[in-house]
C-alpha cells in the first residue's frame, strides 16, 4: 500500500511523506489567498473553495480565519455555514451534509495517535531516518444533514453525528451521536430527542416503500 492508501484506510502512515507535504503546501497557498479576500468578494472566495475542497455544494459560506490540513479531504453539501475560526484537520475524509450550521471555533480532528506510549513511539526511531518520531493514523468524520454544531465543539476522529442532531456549545464529541438528538458535554452525551415528527414521517415513508416493494 502507498502511504496515502494507508492513511485513508485508517492505518499508521508517514504523515511527513512528500505526498502529504504537497497537499499541505497547496492548502496553505490557497488559504493565504482566501484570507486576503474581502468579505464581499464572493465569487473569488467560491473559486478558491472549489480548488481547496474535495467537493462543495451550493450556498456554502466559510468564515475567516479558517484552517485545514489538506483541504482535498473535505466534502461539503448544500446550504452550509461554517463560521469564523474553525479548524478542520482533514487527514482523512470530513463529510458534511446539507443544511448544516457550524458555529465559531469548531474543531474537527481526523488525525490521532495511539494512547499507549509504547505503541505511540515509532519503533527504532532515529533522527537520521527522516521518519516522524510517533505513529499517526486518521479516521473519517461525518456530520449528517440538518445538524447544528454549537460554538467551540470538538469532534474527535472516527465520529459520525446523525442527521438533524444539535451539539451543544463546548462539547467534546468522542463517539457517534444518533440522528435527531440534542447532545452536550465532555464527553458529549445525548440528553433528549428532537425532530420526532420528521423522524416518524421518514419511518412512515420507508414503511410505505417496503410495502410497495412486497
C-alpha atoms as a printed R data frame, in Angstrom:
    type eleno elety resid chain resno       x      y      z
1   ATOM     1    CA   UNK     A     1   0.000  0.000  0.000
2   ATOM     2    CA   UNK     A     2   1.108  3.567 -0.618
3   ATOM     3    CA   UNK     A     3   1.319  5.998  2.298
4   ATOM     4    CA   UNK     A     4  -1.837  7.713  1.003
5   ATOM     5    CA   UNK     A     5  -3.702  4.393  0.845
6   ATOM     6    CA   UNK     A     6  -2.590  3.586  4.401
7   ATOM     7    CA   UNK     A     7  -3.804  6.981  5.579
8   ATOM     8    CA   UNK     A     8  -7.245  6.658  4.013
9   ATOM     9    CA   UNK     A     9  -7.580  3.078  5.321
10  ATOM    10    CA   UNK     A    10  -7.053  4.255  8.908
11  ATOM    11    CA   UNK     A    11  -3.661  2.566  9.246
12  ATOM    12    CA   UNK     A    12  -0.388  4.010 10.507
13  ATOM    13    CA   UNK     A    13   1.148  6.237  7.840
14  ATOM    14    CA   UNK     A    14   4.103  8.561  7.369
15  ATOM    15    CA   UNK     A    15   2.497 11.997  7.718
16  ATOM    16    CA   UNK     A    16   5.759 13.625  6.541
17  ATOM    17    CA   UNK     A    17   5.770 11.774  3.220
18  ATOM    18    CA   UNK     A    18   6.118 14.006  0.162
19  ATOM    19    CA   UNK     A    19   2.530 13.388 -0.941
20  ATOM    20    CA   UNK     A    20   1.158 14.908  2.281
21  ATOM    21    CA   UNK     A    21   3.616 17.768  2.293
22  ATOM    22    CA   UNK     A    22   2.393 18.565 -1.217
23  ATOM    23    CA   UNK     A    23  -1.226 18.593 -0.031
24  ATOM    24    CA   UNK     A    24  -0.296 20.899  2.841
25  ATOM    25    CA   UNK     A    25   1.642 23.320  0.666
26  ATOM    26    CA   UNK     A    26  -1.234 23.606 -1.797
27  ATOM    27    CA   UNK     A    27  -3.751 24.134  1.017
28  ATOM    28    CA   UNK     A    28  -1.589 26.808  2.692
29  ATOM    29    CA   UNK     A    29  -1.256 28.785 -0.548
30  ATOM    30    CA   UNK     A    30  -4.985 28.648 -1.251
31  ATOM    31    CA   UNK     A    31  -5.852 29.621  2.325
32  ATOM    32    CA   UNK     A    32  -3.438 32.560  2.185
33  ATOM    33    CA   UNK     A    33  -5.260 33.828 -0.908
34  ATOM    34    CA   UNK     A    34  -8.645 33.140  0.680
35  ATOM    35    CA   UNK     A    35  -7.834 35.109  3.823
36  ATOM    36    CA   UNK     A    36  -6.624 38.050  1.745
37  ATOM    37    CA   UNK     A    37 -10.059 38.497  0.138
38  ATOM    38    CA   UNK     A    38 -12.607 40.954  1.479
39  ATOM    39    CA   UNK     A    39 -15.953 39.820  2.869
40  ATOM    40    CA   UNK     A    40 -17.906 40.726 -0.256
41  ATOM    41    CA   UNK     A    41 -15.602 39.070 -2.821
42  ATOM    42    CA   UNK     A    42 -17.969 36.114 -3.027
43  ATOM    43    CA   UNK     A    43 -17.057 34.797 -6.475
44  ATOM    44    CA   UNK     A    44 -13.333 34.856 -5.761
45  ATOM    45    CA   UNK     A    45 -13.906 33.054 -2.470
46  ATOM    46    CA   UNK     A    46 -16.033 30.423 -4.157
47  ATOM    47    CA   UNK     A    47 -13.351 29.818 -6.788
48  ATOM    48    CA   UNK     A    48 -10.745 29.146 -4.100
49  ATOM    49    CA   UNK     A    49 -13.021 26.842 -2.084
50  ATOM    50    CA   UNK     A    50 -13.692 24.803 -5.214
51  ATOM    51    CA   UNK     A    51  -9.934 24.337 -5.598
52  ATOM    52    CA   UNK     A    52  -9.360 23.678 -1.899
53  ATOM    53    CA   UNK     A    53 -12.115 21.184 -1.053
54  ATOM    54    CA   UNK     A    54 -12.726 17.719 -2.433
55  ATOM    55    CA   UNK     A    55 -16.359 18.667 -3.081
56  ATOM    56    CA   UNK     A    56 -18.608 21.640 -2.351
57  ATOM    57    CA   UNK     A    57 -22.318 22.214 -2.887
58  ATOM    58    CA   UNK     A    58 -24.280 25.400 -3.457
59  ATOM    59    CA   UNK     A    59 -24.786 28.237 -0.974
60  ATOM    60    CA   UNK     A    60 -21.748 27.470  1.189
61  ATOM    61    CA   UNK     A    61 -20.008 30.093  3.317
62  ATOM    62    CA   UNK     A    62 -16.741 29.649  5.201
63  ATOM    63    CA   UNK     A    63 -15.802 32.429  7.603
64  ATOM    64    CA   UNK     A    64 -12.257 33.575  8.193
65  ATOM    65    CA   UNK     A    65  -9.919 32.719  9.650
66  ATOM    66    CA   UNK     A    66 -10.283 29.084  8.558
67  ATOM    67    CA   UNK     A    67  -7.634 26.391  8.933
68  ATOM    68    CA   UNK     A    68  -7.447 22.964  7.334
69  ATOM    69    CA   UNK     A    69  -4.670 20.454  6.734
70  ATOM    70    CA   UNK     A    70  -5.099 19.120  3.193
71  ATOM    71    CA   UNK     A    71  -8.440 20.578  2.094
72  ATOM    72    CA   UNK     A    72  -8.903 17.874 -0.526
73  ATOM    73    CA   UNK     A    73 -10.493 15.515  2.035
74  ATOM    74    CA   UNK     A    74 -13.292 17.956  2.924
75  ATOM    75    CA   UNK     A    75 -16.665 17.359  1.256
76  ATOM    76    CA   UNK     A    76 -19.474 19.851  1.942
77  ATOM    77    CA   UNK     A    77 -23.115 19.684  0.824
78  ATOM    78    CA   UNK     A    78 -25.622 22.427  0.031
79  ATOM    79    CA   UNK     A    79 -26.645 25.271  2.364
80  ATOM    80    CA   UNK     A    80 -23.770 25.047  4.824
81  ATOM    81    CA   UNK     A    81 -22.446 27.809  7.057
82  ATOM    82    CA   UNK     A    82 -19.001 27.455  8.647
83  ATOM    83    CA   UNK     A    83 -18.417 30.390 10.982
84  ATOM    84    CA   UNK     A    84 -15.121 32.063 11.842
85  ATOM    85    CA   UNK     A    85 -12.049 30.476 13.421
86  ATOM    86    CA   UNK     A    86 -12.853 26.841 12.616
87  ATOM    87    CA   UNK     A    87 -10.187 24.145 12.234
88  ATOM    88    CA   UNK     A    88 -10.698 21.036 10.075
89  ATOM    89    CA   UNK     A    89  -7.789 18.573 10.365
90  ATOM    90    CA   UNK     A    90  -8.727 16.580  7.280
91  ATOM    91    CA   UNK     A    91  -6.034 13.905  7.108
92  ATOM    92    CA   UNK     A    92  -8.948 11.555  6.408
93  ATOM    93    CA   UNK     A    93 -12.348 12.468  4.980
94  ATOM    94    CA   UNK     A    94 -14.602 15.068  6.597
95  ATOM    95    CA   UNK     A    95 -18.070 14.759  5.078
96  ATOM    96    CA   UNK     A    96 -20.663 17.439  5.877
97  ATOM    97    CA   UNK     A    97 -24.251 17.049  4.652
98  ATOM    98    CA   UNK     A    98 -26.832 19.620  3.553
99  ATOM    99    CA   UNK     A    99 -28.363 22.396  5.688
100 ATOM   100    CA   UNK     A   100 -25.629 22.299  8.329
101 ATOM   101    CA   UNK     A   101 -24.645 25.091 10.741
102 ATOM   102    CA   UNK     A   102 -21.132 25.045 12.178
103 ATOM   103    CA   UNK     A   103 -20.545 27.787 14.741
104 ATOM   104    CA   UNK     A   104 -17.328 29.638 15.537
105 ATOM   105    CA   UNK     A   105 -14.284 27.821 16.937
106 ATOM   106    CA   UNK     A   106 -15.482 24.338 15.968
107 ATOM   107    CA   UNK     A   107 -12.652 21.814 15.593
108 ATOM   108    CA   UNK     A   108 -12.919 18.608 13.560
109 ATOM   109    CA   UNK     A   109  -9.959 16.277 14.086
110 ATOM   110    CA   UNK     A   110  -9.434 13.168 11.939
111 ATOM   111    CA   UNK     A   111  -5.766 12.629 12.884
112 ATOM   112    CA   UNK     A   112  -4.791 10.763 16.045
113 ATOM   113    CA   UNK     A   113  -2.108  8.654 17.739
114 ATOM   114    CA   UNK     A   114  -2.072  5.511 19.918
115 ATOM   115    CA   UNK     A   115  -2.772  6.128 23.600
116 ATOM   116    CA   UNK     A   116  -0.112  3.732 24.927
117 ATOM   117    CA   UNK     A   117   3.319  5.344 24.790
118 ATOM   118    CA   UNK     A   118   4.972  2.084 23.706
119 ATOM   119    CA   UNK     A   119   2.652  1.990 20.678
120 ATOM   120    CA   UNK     A   120   2.753  5.735 20.001
121 ATOM   121    CA   UNK     A   121   6.537  5.940 19.505
122 ATOM   122    CA   UNK     A   122   7.850  4.770 16.132
123 ATOM   123    CA   UNK     A   123   9.856  1.546 16.725
124 ATOM   124    CA   UNK     A   124  13.592  2.038 16.292
125 ATOM   125    CA   UNK     A   125  13.203  5.731 15.524
126 ATOM   126    CA   UNK     A   126  16.358  7.799 14.966
127 ATOM   127    CA   UNK     A   127  16.570 11.395 13.681
128 ATOM   128    CA   UNK     A   128  18.517 10.334 10.607
129 ATOM   129    CA   UNK     A   129  15.704  8.075  9.375
130 ATOM   130    CA   UNK     A   130  13.626 11.095  8.373
131 ATOM   131    CA   UNK     A   131  10.544  9.442  9.840
132 ATOM   132    CA   UNK     A   132   8.197 11.097 12.309
133 ATOM   133    CA   UNK     A   133   9.022 10.100 15.888
134 ATOM   134    CA   UNK     A   134   5.487  8.922 16.651
135 ATOM   135    CA   UNK     A   135   2.869  6.841 14.881
136 ATOM   136    CA   UNK     A   136  -0.067  8.612 13.277
137 ATOM   137    CA   UNK     A   137  -3.326  7.394 11.809
138 ATOM   138    CA   UNK     A   138  -6.552  9.114 10.769
139 ATOM   139    CA   UNK     A   139 -10.245  8.219 10.871
140 ATOM   140    CA   UNK     A   140 -13.081  9.922  8.944
141 ATOM   141    CA   UNK     A   141 -15.686 12.265 10.429
142 ATOM   142    CA   UNK     A   142 -19.223 12.613  9.103
143 ATOM   143    CA   UNK     A   143 -21.722 15.338 10.007
144 ATOM   144    CA   UNK     A   144 -25.237 14.459  8.833
145 ATOM   145    CA   UNK     A   145 -27.644 16.780  7.031
146 ATOM   146    CA   UNK     A   146 -29.561 19.223  9.188
147 ATOM   147    CA   UNK     A   147 -27.034 19.257 12.042
148 ATOM   148    CA   UNK     A   148 -26.044 22.279 14.120
149 ATOM   149    CA   UNK     A   149 -22.711 22.291 15.957
150 ATOM   150    CA   UNK     A   150 -22.524 24.985 18.635
151 ATOM   151    CA   UNK     A   151 -19.556 27.233 19.351
152 ATOM   152    CA   UNK     A   152 -16.338 25.543 20.399
153 ATOM   153    CA   UNK     A   153 -17.478 21.983 19.679
154 ATOM   154    CA   UNK     A   154 -14.647 19.468 19.224
155 ATOM   155    CA   UNK     A   155 -15.294 16.328 17.169
156 ATOM   156    CA   UNK     A   156 -12.739 13.534 17.536
157 ATOM   157    CA   UNK     A   157 -11.535 11.045 14.892
158 ATOM   158    CA   UNK     A   158 -13.958  8.431 13.571
159 ATOM   159    CA   UNK     A   159 -17.127 10.116 14.847
160 ATOM   160    CA   UNK     A   160 -20.413 10.250 12.934
161 ATOM   161    CA   UNK     A   161 -23.106 12.722 14.009
162 ATOM   162    CA   UNK     A   162 -26.519 11.639 12.776
163 ATOM   163    CA   UNK     A   163 -28.784 13.821 10.650
164 ATOM   164    CA   UNK     A   164 -30.779 16.529 12.417
165 ATOM   165    CA   UNK     A   165 -28.767 16.483 15.633
166 ATOM   166    CA   UNK     A   166 -27.679 19.508 17.677
167 ATOM   167    CA   UNK     A   167 -24.396 19.503 19.601
168 ATOM   168    CA   UNK     A   168 -24.257 21.976 22.486
169 ATOM   169    CA   UNK     A   169 -21.551 24.627 22.675
170 ATOM   170    CA   UNK     A   170 -18.251 23.487 24.146
171 ATOM   171    CA   UNK     A   171 -18.992 19.772 23.794
172 ATOM   172    CA   UNK     A   172 -16.283 17.218 23.027
173 ATOM   173    CA   UNK     A   173 -17.758 14.509 20.819
174 ATOM   174    CA   UNK     A   174 -15.825 11.289 21.456
175 ATOM   175    CA   UNK     A   175 -18.300  8.779 19.981
176 ATOM   176    CA   UNK     A   176 -21.132  8.574 17.458
177 ATOM   177    CA   UNK     A   177 -24.282 10.599 18.115
178 ATOM   178    CA   UNK     A   178 -27.583  9.207 16.778
179 ATOM   179    CA   UNK     A   179 -29.811 11.200 14.438
180 ATOM   180    CA   UNK     A   180 -32.325 13.725 15.780
181 ATOM   181    CA   UNK     A   181 -30.688 14.172 19.179
182 ATOM   182    CA   UNK     A   182 -29.554 17.030 21.394
183 ATOM   183    CA   UNK     A   183 -26.171 16.095 22.849
184 ATOM   184    CA   UNK     A   184 -23.943 18.104 25.181
185 ATOM   185    CA   UNK     A   185 -20.956 17.830 27.485
186 ATOM   186    CA   UNK     A   186 -17.472 16.411 27.754
187 ATOM   187    CA   UNK     A   187 -17.665 13.626 26.842
188 ATOM   188    CA   UNK     A   188 -20.727 14.510 24.749
189 ATOM   189    CA   UNK     A   189 -23.917 12.620 25.680
190 ATOM   190    CA   UNK     A   190 -27.464 12.609 24.318
191 ATOM   191    CA   UNK     A   191 -29.899 14.421 26.620
192 ATOM   192    CA   UNK     A   192 -33.075 14.298 24.559
193 ATOM   193    CA   UNK     A   193 -34.681 13.523 21.232
194 ATOM   194    CA   UNK     A   194 -35.738 16.171 18.693
195 ATOM   195    CA   UNK     A   195 -37.418 16.234 15.291
196 ATOM   196    CA   UNK     A   196 -39.581 13.252 16.219
197 ATOM   197    CA   UNK     A   197 -42.294 14.266 13.754
198 ATOM   198    CA   UNK     A   198 -39.733 14.391 10.957
199 ATOM   199    CA   UNK     A   199 -38.304 11.057 12.022
200 ATOM   200    CA   UNK     A   200 -41.758  9.483 12.190
201 ATOM   201    CA   UNK     A   201 -42.594 10.846  8.748
202 ATOM   202    CA   UNK     A   202 -39.377  9.353  7.407
203 ATOM   203    CA   UNK     A   203 -40.115  5.989  9.008
204 ATOM   204    CA   UNK     A   204 -43.656  6.020  7.621
205 ATOM   205    CA   UNK     A   205 -42.359  6.776  4.137
206 ATOM   206    CA   UNK     A   206 -39.846  3.944  4.453
207 ATOM   207    CA   UNK     A   207 -42.639  1.609  5.535
208 ATOM   208    CA   UNK     A   208 -44.725  2.599  2.528
209 ATOM   209    CA   UNK     A   209 -41.791  1.894  0.245
210 ATOM   210    CA   UNK     A   210 -41.309 -1.524  1.848
211 ATOM   211    CA   UNK     A   211 -44.983 -2.398  1.376
212 ATOM   212    CA   UNK     A   212 -44.822 -1.196 -2.212
213 ATOM   213    CA   UNK     A   213 -41.810 -3.430 -2.834
214 ATOM   214    CA   UNK     A   214 -43.505 -6.531 -1.402
